[in-house]
Coordinates of C-alpha atoms in Angstrom, one line a residue:
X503 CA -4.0 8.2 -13.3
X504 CA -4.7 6.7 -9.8
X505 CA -3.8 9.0 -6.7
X506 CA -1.2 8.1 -4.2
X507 CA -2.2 6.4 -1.3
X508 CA -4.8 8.0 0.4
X509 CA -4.9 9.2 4.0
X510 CA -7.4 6.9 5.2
X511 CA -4.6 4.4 6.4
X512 CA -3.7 2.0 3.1
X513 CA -0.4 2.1 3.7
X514 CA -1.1 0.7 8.0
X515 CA -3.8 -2.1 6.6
X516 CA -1.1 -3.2 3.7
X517 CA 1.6 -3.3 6.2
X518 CA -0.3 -5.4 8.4
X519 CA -2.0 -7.7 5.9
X520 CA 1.5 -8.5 4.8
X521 CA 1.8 -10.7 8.0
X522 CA 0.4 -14.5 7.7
X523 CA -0.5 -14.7 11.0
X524 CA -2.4 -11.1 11.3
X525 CA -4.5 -12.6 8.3
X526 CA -4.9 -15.7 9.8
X527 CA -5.9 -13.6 13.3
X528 CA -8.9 -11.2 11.0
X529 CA -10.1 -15.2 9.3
X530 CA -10.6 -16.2 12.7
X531 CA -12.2 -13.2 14.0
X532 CA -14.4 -12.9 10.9
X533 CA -15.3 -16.3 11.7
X534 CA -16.0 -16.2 15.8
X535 CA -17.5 -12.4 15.4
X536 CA -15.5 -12.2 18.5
X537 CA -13.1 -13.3 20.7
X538 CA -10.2 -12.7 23.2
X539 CA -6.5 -13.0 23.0
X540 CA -6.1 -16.3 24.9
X541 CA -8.6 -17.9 22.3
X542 CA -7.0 -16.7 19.2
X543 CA -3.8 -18.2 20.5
X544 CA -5.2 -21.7 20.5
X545 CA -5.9 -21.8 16.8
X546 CA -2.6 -19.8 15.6
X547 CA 1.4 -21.1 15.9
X548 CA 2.1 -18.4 18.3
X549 CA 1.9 -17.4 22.3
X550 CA -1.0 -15.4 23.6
X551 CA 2.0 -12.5 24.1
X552 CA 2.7 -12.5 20.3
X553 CA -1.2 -12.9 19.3
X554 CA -1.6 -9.7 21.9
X555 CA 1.3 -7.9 19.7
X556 CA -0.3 -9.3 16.6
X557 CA -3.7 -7.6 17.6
X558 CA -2.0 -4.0 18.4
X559 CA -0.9 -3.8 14.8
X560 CA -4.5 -4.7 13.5
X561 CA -6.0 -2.2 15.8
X562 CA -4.0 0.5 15.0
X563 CA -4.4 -0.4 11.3
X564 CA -8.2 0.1 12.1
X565 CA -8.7 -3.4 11.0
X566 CA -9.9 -4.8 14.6
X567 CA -11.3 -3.1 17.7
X568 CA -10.9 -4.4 21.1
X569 CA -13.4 -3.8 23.8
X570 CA -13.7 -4.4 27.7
X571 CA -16.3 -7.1 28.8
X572 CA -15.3 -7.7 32.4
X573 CA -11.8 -8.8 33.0
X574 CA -11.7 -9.7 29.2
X575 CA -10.5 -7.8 26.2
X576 CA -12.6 -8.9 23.1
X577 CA -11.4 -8.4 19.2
X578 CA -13.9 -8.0 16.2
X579 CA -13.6 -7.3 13.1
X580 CA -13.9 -3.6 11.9
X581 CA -14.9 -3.9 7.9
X582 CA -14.6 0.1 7.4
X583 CA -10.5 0.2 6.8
X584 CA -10.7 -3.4 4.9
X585 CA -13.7 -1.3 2.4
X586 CA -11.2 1.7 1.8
X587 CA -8.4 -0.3 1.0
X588 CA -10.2 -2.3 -1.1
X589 CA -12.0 0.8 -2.7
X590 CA -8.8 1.9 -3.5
X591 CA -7.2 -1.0 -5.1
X592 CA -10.5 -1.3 -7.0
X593 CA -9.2 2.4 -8.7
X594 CA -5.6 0.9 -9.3
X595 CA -7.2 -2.0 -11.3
X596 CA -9.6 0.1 -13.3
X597 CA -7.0 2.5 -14.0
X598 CA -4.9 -0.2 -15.6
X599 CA -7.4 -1.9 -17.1
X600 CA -8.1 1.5 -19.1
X601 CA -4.8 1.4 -19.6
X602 CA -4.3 -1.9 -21.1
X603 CA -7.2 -1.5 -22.9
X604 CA -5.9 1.7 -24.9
X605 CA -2.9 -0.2 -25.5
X606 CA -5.1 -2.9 -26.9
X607 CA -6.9 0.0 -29.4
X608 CA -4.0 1.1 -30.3
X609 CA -2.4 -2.3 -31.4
X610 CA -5.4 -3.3 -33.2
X611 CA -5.3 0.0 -35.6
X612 CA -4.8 -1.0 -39.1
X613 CA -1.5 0.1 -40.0
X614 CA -0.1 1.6 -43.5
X615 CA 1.5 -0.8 -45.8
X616 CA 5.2 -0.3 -45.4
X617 CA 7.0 1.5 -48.5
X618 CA 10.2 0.9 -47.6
X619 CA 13.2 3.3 -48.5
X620 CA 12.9 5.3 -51.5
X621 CA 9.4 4.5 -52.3

């Protein structure tokens, strides 16, 4: 049986992949390697001030880091809590795939002819 969530932060990268616009944020950082606040907000439906919001949630979901360059804070992409979560959805699937599979055995036995009552 698969374990509860681990403590390696699922549950904060599920929470904030469950947001369109954080995903779209991580496709366009994956894309650009890097960039800043104001130039995320040109390619998404929201205000650099929501984008900024957007980003806190991904950071603290380990999913982005932001860095000082200058005057500038830069976002990239930080692969490591994406590869745990998807580690661990990898072990839901194979656990139900045994599952399903056992199931599948199980249906397939051949059966006993059926003597009905009194037989």
């Amino acid at each position: 049986m698969t374990q509860a969530h681990p403590a390696d932060g699922v549950d904060a990268v599920l929470a904030a992949l469950a947001d369109p616009t954080r995903r779209l944020l991580l496709d366009l950082l994956a894309a650009r390697g890097e960039a800043t606040a104001t130039t995320l907000a040109e390619g998404v439906p929201v205000s650099r001030q929501a984008v900024v919001k957007h980003l806190a949630v991904l950071e603290a979901a380990g999913l982005v880091r932001g860095g000082r360059v200058g005057r500038e804070v830069r976002y990239a992409v930080r692969p490591a809590a994406l590869d745990a979560t998807a580690r661990w959805m990898a072990a839901l699937a194979a656990d139900w795939d045994r599952r399903l599979a056992r199931i599948k055995r199980l249906a397939e036995l051949p059966r006993a002819p059926d003597r009905g009552p009194g037989a």
